[in-house]
Short mmCIF file of C-alpha atoms in Angstrom, two decimals:
data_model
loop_
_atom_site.label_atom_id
_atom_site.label_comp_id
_atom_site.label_asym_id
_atom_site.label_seq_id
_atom_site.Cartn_x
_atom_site.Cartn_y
_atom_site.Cartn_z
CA UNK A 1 31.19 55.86 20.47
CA UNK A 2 33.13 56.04 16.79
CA UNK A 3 33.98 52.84 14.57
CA UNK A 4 36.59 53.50 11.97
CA UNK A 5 38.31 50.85 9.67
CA UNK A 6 42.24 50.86 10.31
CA UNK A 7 45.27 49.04 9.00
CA UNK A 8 45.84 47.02 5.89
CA UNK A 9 42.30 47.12 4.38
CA UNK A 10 42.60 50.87 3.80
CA UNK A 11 45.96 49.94 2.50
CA UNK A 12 45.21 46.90 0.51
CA UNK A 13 42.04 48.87 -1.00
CA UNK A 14 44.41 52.25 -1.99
CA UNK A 15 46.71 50.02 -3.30
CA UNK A 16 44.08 47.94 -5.74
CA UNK A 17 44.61 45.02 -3.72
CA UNK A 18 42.27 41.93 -3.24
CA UNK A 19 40.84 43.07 1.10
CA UNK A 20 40.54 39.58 2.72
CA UNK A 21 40.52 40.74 6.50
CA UNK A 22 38.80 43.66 8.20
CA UNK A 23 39.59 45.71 11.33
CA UNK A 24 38.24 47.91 13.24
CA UNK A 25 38.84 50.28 16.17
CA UNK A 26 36.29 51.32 18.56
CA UNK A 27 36.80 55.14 20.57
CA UNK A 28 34.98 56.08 23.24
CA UNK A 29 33.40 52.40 24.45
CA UNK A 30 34.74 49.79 26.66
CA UNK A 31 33.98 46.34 27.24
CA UNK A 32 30.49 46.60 29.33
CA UNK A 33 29.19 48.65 26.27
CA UNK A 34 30.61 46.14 23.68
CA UNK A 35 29.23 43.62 24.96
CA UNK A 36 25.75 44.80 25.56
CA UNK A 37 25.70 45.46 22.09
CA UNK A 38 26.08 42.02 21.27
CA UNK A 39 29.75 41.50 20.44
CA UNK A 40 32.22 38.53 21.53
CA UNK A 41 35.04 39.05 23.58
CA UNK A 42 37.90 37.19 22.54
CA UNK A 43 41.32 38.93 23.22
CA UNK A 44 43.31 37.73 26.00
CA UNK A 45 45.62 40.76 26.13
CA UNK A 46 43.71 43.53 25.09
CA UNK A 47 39.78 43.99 24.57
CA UNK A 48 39.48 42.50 21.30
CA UNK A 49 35.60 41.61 19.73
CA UNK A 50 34.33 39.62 16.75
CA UNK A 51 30.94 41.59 15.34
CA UNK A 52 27.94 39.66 16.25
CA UNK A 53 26.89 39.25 12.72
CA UNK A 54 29.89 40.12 10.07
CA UNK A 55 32.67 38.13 13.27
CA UNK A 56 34.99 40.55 11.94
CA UNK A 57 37.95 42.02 14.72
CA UNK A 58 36.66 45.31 16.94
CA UNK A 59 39.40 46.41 19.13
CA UNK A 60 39.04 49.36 21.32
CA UNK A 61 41.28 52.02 21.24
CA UNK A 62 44.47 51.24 23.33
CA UNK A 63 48.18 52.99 24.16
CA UNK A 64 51.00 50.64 24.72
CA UNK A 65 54.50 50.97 26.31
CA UNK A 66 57.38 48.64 26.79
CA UNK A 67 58.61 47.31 29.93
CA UNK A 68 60.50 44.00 28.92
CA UNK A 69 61.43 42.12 26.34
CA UNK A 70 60.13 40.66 23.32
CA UNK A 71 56.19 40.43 22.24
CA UNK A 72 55.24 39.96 26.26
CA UNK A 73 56.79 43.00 27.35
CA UNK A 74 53.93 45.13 26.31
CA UNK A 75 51.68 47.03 28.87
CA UNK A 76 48.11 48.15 27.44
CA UNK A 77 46.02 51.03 28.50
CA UNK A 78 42.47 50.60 27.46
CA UNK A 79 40.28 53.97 28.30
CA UNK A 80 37.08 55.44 26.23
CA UNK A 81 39.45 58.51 26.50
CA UNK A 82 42.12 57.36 24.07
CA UNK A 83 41.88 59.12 20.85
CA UNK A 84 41.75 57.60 17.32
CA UNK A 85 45.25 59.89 16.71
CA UNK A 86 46.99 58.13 20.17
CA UNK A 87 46.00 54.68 19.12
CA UNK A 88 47.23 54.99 15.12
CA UNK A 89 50.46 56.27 16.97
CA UNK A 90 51.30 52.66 18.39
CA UNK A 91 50.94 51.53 14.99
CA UNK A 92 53.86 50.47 13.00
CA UNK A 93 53.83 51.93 9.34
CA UNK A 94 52.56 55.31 8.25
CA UNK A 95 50.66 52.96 5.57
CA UNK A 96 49.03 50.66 8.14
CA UNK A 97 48.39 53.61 10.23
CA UNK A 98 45.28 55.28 8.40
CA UNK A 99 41.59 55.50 9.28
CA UNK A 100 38.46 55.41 7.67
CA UNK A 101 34.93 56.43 9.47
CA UNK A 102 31.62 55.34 8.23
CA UNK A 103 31.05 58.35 5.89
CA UNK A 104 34.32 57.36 3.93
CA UNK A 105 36.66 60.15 5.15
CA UNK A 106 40.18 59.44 6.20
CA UNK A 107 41.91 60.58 8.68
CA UNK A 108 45.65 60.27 8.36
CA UNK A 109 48.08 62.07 11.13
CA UNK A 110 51.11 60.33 10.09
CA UNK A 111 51.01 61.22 6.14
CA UNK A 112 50.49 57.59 5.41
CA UNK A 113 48.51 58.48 2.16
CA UNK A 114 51.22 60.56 0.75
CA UNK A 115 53.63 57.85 1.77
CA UNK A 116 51.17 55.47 -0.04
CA UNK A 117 51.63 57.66 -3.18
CA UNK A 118 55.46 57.59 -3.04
CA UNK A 119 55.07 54.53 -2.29
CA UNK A 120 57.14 54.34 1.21
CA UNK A 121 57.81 52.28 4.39
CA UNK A 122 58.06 54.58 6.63
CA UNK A 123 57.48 54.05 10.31
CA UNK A 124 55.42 56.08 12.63
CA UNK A 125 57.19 57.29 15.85
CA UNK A 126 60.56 56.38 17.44
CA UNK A 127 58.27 53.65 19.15
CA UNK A 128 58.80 51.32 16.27
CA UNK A 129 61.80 50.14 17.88
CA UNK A 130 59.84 48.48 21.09
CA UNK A 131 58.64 45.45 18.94
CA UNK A 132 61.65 43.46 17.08
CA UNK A 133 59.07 41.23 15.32
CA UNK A 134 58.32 44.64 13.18
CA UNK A 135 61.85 43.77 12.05
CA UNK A 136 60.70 40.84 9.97
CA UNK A 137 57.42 42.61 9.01
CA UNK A 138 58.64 45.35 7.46
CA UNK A 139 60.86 43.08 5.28
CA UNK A 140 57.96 40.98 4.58
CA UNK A 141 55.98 44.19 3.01
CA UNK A 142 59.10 45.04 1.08
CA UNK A 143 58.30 41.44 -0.64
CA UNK A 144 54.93 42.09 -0.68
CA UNK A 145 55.10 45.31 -2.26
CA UNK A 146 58.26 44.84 -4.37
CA UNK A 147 55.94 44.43 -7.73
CA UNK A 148 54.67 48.10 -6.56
CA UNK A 149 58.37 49.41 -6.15
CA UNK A 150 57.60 49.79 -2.62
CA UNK A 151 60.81 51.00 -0.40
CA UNK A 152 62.52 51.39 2.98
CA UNK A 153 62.44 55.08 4.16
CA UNK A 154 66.35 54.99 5.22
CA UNK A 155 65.38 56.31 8.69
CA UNK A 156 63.58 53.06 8.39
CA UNK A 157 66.11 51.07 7.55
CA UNK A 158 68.06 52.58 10.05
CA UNK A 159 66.03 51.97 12.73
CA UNK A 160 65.82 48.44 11.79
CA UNK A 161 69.59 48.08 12.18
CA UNK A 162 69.81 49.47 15.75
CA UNK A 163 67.08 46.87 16.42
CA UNK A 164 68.96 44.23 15.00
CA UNK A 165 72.21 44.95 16.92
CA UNK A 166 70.29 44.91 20.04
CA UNK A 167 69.93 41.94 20.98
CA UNK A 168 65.98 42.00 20.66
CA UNK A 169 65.35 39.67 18.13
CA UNK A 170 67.12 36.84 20.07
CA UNK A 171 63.44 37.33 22.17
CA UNK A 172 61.23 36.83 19.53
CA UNK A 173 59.37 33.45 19.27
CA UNK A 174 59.93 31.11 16.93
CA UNK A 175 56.32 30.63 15.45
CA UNK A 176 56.21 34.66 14.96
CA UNK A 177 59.55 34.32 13.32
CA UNK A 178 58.07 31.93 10.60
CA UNK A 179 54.98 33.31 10.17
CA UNK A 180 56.28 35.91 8.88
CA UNK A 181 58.94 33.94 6.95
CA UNK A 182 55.89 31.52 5.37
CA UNK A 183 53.77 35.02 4.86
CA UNK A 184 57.14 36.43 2.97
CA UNK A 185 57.44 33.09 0.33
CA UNK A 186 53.58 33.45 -0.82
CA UNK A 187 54.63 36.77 -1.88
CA UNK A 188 55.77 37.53 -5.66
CA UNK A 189 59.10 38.71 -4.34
CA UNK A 190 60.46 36.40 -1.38
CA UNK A 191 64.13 37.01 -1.91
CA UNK A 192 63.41 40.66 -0.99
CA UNK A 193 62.54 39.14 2.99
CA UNK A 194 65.98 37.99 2.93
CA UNK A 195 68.03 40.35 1.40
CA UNK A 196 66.39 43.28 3.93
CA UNK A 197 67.49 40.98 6.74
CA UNK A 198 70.87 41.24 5.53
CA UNK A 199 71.01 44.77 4.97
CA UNK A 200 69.33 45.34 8.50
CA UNK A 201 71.90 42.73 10.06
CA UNK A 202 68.70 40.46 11.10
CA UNK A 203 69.89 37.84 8.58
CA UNK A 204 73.16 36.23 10.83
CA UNK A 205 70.55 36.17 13.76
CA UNK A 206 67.46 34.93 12.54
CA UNK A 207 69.19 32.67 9.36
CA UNK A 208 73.01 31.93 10.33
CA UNK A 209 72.84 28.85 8.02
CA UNK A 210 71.37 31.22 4.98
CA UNK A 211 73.55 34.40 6.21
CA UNK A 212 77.00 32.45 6.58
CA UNK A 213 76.29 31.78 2.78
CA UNK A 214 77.29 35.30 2.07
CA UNK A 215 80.96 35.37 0.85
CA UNK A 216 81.56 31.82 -0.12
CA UNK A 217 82.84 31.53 -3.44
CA UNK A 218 81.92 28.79 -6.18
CA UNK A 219 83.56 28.22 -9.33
CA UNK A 220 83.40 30.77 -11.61
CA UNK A 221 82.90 28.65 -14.80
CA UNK A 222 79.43 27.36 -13.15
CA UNK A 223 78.48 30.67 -11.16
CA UNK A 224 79.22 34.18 -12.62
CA UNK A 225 77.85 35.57 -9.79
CA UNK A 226 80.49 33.56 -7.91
CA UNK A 227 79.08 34.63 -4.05
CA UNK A 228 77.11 31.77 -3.11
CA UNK A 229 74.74 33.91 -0.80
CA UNK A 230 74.07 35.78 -3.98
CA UNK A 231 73.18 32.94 -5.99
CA UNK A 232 70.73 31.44 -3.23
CA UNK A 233 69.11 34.49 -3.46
CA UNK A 234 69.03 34.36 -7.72
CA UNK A 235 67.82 30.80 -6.83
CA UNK A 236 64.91 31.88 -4.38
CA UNK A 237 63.51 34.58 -7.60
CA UNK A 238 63.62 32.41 -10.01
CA UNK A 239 61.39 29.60 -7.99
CA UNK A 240 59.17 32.13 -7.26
CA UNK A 241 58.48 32.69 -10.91
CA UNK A 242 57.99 28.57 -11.63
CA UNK A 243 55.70 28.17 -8.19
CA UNK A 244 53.74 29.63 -6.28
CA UNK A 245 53.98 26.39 -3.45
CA UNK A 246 55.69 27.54 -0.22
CA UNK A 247 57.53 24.48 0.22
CA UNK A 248 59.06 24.47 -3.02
CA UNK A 249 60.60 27.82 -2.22
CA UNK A 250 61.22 27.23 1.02
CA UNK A 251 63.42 24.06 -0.32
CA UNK A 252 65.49 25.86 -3.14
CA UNK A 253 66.14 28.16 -0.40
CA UNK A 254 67.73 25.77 1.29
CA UNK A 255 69.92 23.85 -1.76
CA UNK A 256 72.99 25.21 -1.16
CA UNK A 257 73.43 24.96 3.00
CA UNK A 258 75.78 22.43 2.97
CA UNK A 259 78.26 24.45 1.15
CA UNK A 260 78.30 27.04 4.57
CA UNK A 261 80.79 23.89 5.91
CA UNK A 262 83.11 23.23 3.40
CA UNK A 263 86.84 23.73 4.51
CA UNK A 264 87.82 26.96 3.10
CA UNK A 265 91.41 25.10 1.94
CA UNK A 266 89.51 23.41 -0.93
CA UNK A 267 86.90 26.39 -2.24
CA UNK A 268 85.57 27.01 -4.62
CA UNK A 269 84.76 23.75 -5.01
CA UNK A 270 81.73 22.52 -2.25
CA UNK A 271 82.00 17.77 -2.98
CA UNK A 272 78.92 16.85 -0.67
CA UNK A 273 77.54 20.02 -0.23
CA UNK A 274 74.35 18.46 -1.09
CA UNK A 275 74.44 15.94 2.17
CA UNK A 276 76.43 18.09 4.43
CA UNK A 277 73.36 20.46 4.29
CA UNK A 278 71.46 17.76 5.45
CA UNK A 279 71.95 18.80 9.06
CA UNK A 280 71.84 22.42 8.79
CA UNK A 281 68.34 21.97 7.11
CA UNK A 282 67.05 19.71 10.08
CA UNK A 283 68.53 22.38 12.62
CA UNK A 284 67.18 25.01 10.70
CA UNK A 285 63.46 23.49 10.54
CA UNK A 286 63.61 22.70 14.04
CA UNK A 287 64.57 25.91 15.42
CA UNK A 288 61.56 27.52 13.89
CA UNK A 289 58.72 24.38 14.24
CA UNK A 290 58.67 24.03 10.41
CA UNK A 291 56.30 21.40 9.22
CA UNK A 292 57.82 18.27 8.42
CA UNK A 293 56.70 18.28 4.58
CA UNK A 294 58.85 21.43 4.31
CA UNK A 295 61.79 19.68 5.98
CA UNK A 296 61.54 16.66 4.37
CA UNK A 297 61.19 18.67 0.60
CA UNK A 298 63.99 20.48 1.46
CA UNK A 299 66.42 17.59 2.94
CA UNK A 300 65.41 15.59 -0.39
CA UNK A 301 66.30 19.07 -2.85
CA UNK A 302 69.44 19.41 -0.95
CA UNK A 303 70.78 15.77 -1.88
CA UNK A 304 69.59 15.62 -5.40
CA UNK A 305 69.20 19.02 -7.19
CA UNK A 306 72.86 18.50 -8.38
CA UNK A 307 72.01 14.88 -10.14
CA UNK A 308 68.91 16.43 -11.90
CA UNK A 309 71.46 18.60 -13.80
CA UNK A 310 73.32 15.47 -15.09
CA UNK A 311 70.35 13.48 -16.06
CA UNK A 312 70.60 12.72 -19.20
CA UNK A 313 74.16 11.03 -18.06
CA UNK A 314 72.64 8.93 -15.16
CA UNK A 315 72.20 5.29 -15.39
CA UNK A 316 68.83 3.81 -15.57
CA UNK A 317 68.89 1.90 -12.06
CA UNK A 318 70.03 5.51 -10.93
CA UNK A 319 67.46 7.58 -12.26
CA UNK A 320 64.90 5.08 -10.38
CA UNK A 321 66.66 4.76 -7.41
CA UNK A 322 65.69 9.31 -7.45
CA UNK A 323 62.32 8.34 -7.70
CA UNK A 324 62.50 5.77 -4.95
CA UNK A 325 64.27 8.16 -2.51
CA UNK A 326 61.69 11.36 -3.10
CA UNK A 327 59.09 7.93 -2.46
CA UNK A 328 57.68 9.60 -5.83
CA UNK A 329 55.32 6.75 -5.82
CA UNK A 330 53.13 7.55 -3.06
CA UNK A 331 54.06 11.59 -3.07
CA UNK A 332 53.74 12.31 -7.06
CA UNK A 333 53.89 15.90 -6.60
CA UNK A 334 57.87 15.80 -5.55
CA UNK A 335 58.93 15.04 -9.31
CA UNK A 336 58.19 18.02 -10.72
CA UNK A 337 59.23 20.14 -6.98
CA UNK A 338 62.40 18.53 -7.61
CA UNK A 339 62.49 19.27 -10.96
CA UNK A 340 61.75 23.08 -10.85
CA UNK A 341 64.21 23.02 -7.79
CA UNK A 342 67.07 21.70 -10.33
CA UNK A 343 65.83 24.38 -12.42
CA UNK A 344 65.59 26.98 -10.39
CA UNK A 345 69.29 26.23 -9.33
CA UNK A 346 70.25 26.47 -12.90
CA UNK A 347 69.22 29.35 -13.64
CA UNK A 348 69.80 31.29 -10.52
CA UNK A 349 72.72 32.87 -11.59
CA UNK A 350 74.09 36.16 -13.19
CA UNK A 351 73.90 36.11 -17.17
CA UNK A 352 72.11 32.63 -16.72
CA UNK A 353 68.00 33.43 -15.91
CA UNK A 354 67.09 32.91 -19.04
CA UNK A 355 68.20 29.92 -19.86
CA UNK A 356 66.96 26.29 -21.41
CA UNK A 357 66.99 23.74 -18.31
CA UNK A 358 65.39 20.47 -20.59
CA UNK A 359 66.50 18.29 -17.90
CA UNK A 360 63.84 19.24 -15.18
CA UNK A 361 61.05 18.43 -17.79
CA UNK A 362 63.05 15.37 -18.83
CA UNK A 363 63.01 13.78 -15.28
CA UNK A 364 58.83 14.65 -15.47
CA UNK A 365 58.59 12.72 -18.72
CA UNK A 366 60.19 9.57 -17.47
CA UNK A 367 58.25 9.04 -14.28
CA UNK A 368 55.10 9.75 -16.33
CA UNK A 369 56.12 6.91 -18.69
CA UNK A 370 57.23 4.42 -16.17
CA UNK A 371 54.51 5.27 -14.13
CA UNK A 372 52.13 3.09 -17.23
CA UNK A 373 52.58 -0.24 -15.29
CA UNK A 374 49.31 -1.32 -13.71
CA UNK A 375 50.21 -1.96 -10.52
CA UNK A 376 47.29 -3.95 -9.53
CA UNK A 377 47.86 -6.55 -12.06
CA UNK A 378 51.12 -7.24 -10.94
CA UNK A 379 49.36 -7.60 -7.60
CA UNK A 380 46.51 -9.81 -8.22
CA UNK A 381 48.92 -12.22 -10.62
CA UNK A 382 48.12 -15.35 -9.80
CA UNK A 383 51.31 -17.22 -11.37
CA UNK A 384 53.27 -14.42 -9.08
CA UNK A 385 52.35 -15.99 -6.20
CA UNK A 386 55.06 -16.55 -3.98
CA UNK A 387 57.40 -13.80 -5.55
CA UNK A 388 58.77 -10.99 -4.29
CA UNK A 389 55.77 -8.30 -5.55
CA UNK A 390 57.65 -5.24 -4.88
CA UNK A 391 60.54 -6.59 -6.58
CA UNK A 392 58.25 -7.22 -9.19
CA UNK A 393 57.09 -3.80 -9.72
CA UNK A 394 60.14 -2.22 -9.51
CA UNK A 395 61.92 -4.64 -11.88
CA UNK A 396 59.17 -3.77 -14.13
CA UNK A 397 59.33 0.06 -14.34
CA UNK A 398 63.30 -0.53 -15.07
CA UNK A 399 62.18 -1.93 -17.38
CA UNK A 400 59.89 0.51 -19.21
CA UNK A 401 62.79 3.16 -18.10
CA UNK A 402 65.53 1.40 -20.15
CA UNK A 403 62.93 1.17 -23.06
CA UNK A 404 62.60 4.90 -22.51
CA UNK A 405 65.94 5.65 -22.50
CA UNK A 406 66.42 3.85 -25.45
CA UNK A 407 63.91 5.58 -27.71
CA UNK A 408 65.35 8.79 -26.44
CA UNK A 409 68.37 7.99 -27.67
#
């Protein structure tokens, strides 16, 4: 029996990034031996084992081949026969596909090291193809290794395509789809994800709503980069530069839906875009099982990132009435996702990234001011008995807003 390390911890390490999980393949062993030597069983499909002491994954060697569609339509071979070389060959990437024994040697049939050093997605064998979720997951290391300059092999790319077109990823289910998606925003590079999906011709079947985006114009005096698909993408790298929160990016992805159903008799112009997204976002979110905090972020970005702009313009009862909708009061973290939303929007375009956006902070300054009033002495008043307390409270923070406003200008 042989124990080598495989996959992304040999990667992660070459690549002078932080390891946080450990595999492991076992040759030569089954599951009698395993488990006299004190390891769990806990795969379902395959033998998989957590180490009796360390609980990290021991999987023996295995073959695959497809017979159906999707994730399911897999068959495993499991045999203390199967060589380390047959089971790295089921593997997707010539970078995930490397071992390491216990002495520290590689052993890499695939040329995954010199692929490392060129720095290379490159897939392993014309078996790539079987599983459309590698689709997604090769996108999502193209984010994840964007800072690294980290590309698609064209054969790659290629192969991607013909995976696309065939109907596959129609199979794929949705918690796979956005666990890749949510893995893709933590990464320094999201917009990558997107933009491989389009090149691949994954995007129109896995996003329609952010795909369709992708030739609608704006107006040119507001967005040089005029393609509204383009500047959703701008959008998307320049939130990833504020935040690192995954619902904040997931919402500025979303800002612009609503323009995907404006008539095309009245573009460039998108009135209501902000509402008529509304819908798409809800479909969107529901499609894939995305938690409701996401949705709700992103319904709320969609309806007000265009106000933020015009702040400094808005009426005081107005600029409340924000706060009252994004229930800022009980969910203080939403001013300043809204605000680097706004931003984000603002700057997302060509010729633009660099610019001043004042307002996002501005809209942070005033709830911190009118958020002074003691609420609980408003509460406990005992010559407010009888009124209206809520009334009370919010009569008193238009208040300190007007006196804001005023000193401001």
């Amino acid at each position: 029996m042989k124990i080598y390390l495989v996959g992304g911890a040999i990667r992660d390490y070459l690549l002078n990034i932080k390891v946080t999980d450990k595999d492991w393949v076992v040759i030569g062993s089954n599951i009698k031996l395993m488990l006299k030597l004190g390891f769990k069983l806990v795969g379902k499909d395959f033998p998989v084992f957590l180490h009796p002491k360390t609980h990290e994954e021991y999987a023996l060697a295995r073959t695959e081949y497809k017979f159906g569609h999707g994730y399911k339509g897999f068959k495993y071979y499991v045999s203390p026969k199967i060589t380390l070389k047959e089971d790295l060959l089921r593997r997707d990437l010539t970078i995930n596909a490397i071992a390491q024994d216990e002495l520290g040697n590689f052993y890499d049939p695939f040329n995954g090291l010199k692929d490392i050093k060129n720095r290379l997605l490159k897939h392993v064998s014309s078996s790539f193809k079987d599983d459309p979720l590698r689709v997604l997951r090769v996108a999502r290391f193209a984010a994840k290794l964007k800072y690294l300059n980290f590309r698609i092999h064209d054969s790659t790319l290629e192969l991607m395509k013909i995976m696309s077109n065939s109907g596959e990823l129609s199979y794929l289910k949705p918690e796979r789809i956005w666990k890749e998606t949510y893995n893709a925003l933590q990464s320094q590079n999201p917009q990558i994800f997107f933009q491989i999906l389009k090149k691949c011709d994954a995007l129109s079947i896995i996003f329609p709503e952010i795909d369709q985006l992708y030739g609608i114009p704006a107006p040119l005096k507001w967005h040089p980069e005029v393609d509204t698909g383009i500047h959703t993408m701008l959008t998307l790298k320049i939130i990833s530069k504020l935040t690192n929160n995954v619902s904040t990016r997931f919402a500025a992805l979303c800002h612009d839906l609503g323009k995907g159903l404006t008539p095309k008799k009245i573009w460039p112009r998108h009135p209501g875009h902000g509402k008529a997204g509304i819908s798409l976002i809800k479909k969107l979110c529901k499609k894939l099982k995305i938690p409701n905090n996401i949705k709700n972020l992103s319904i709320l970005a969609a309806q007000i990132h265009d106000i933020i702009h015009d702040i400094h313009n808005q009426k005081a009862e107005d600029i409340l009435n924000i706060y009252n909708i994004i229930d800022a009061w009980r969910k203080p973290e939403r001013v300043k996702q809204i605000a680097l939303i706004s931003e984000a929007d603002a700057r997302g375009r060509l010729t633009l990234e660099l610019m001043k956006y004042k307002q996002g902070q501005y809209f942070i300054d005033i709830y911190k001011y009118i958020s002074k009033i003691n609420i609980k002495d408003i509460i406990n008043n005992p010559l407010l008995k009888g009124i209206d307390i809520n009334q009370k409270i919010q009569d008193e923070r238009l208040k300190l807003l007007k006196y804001f406003l005023k000193l401001k200008n």
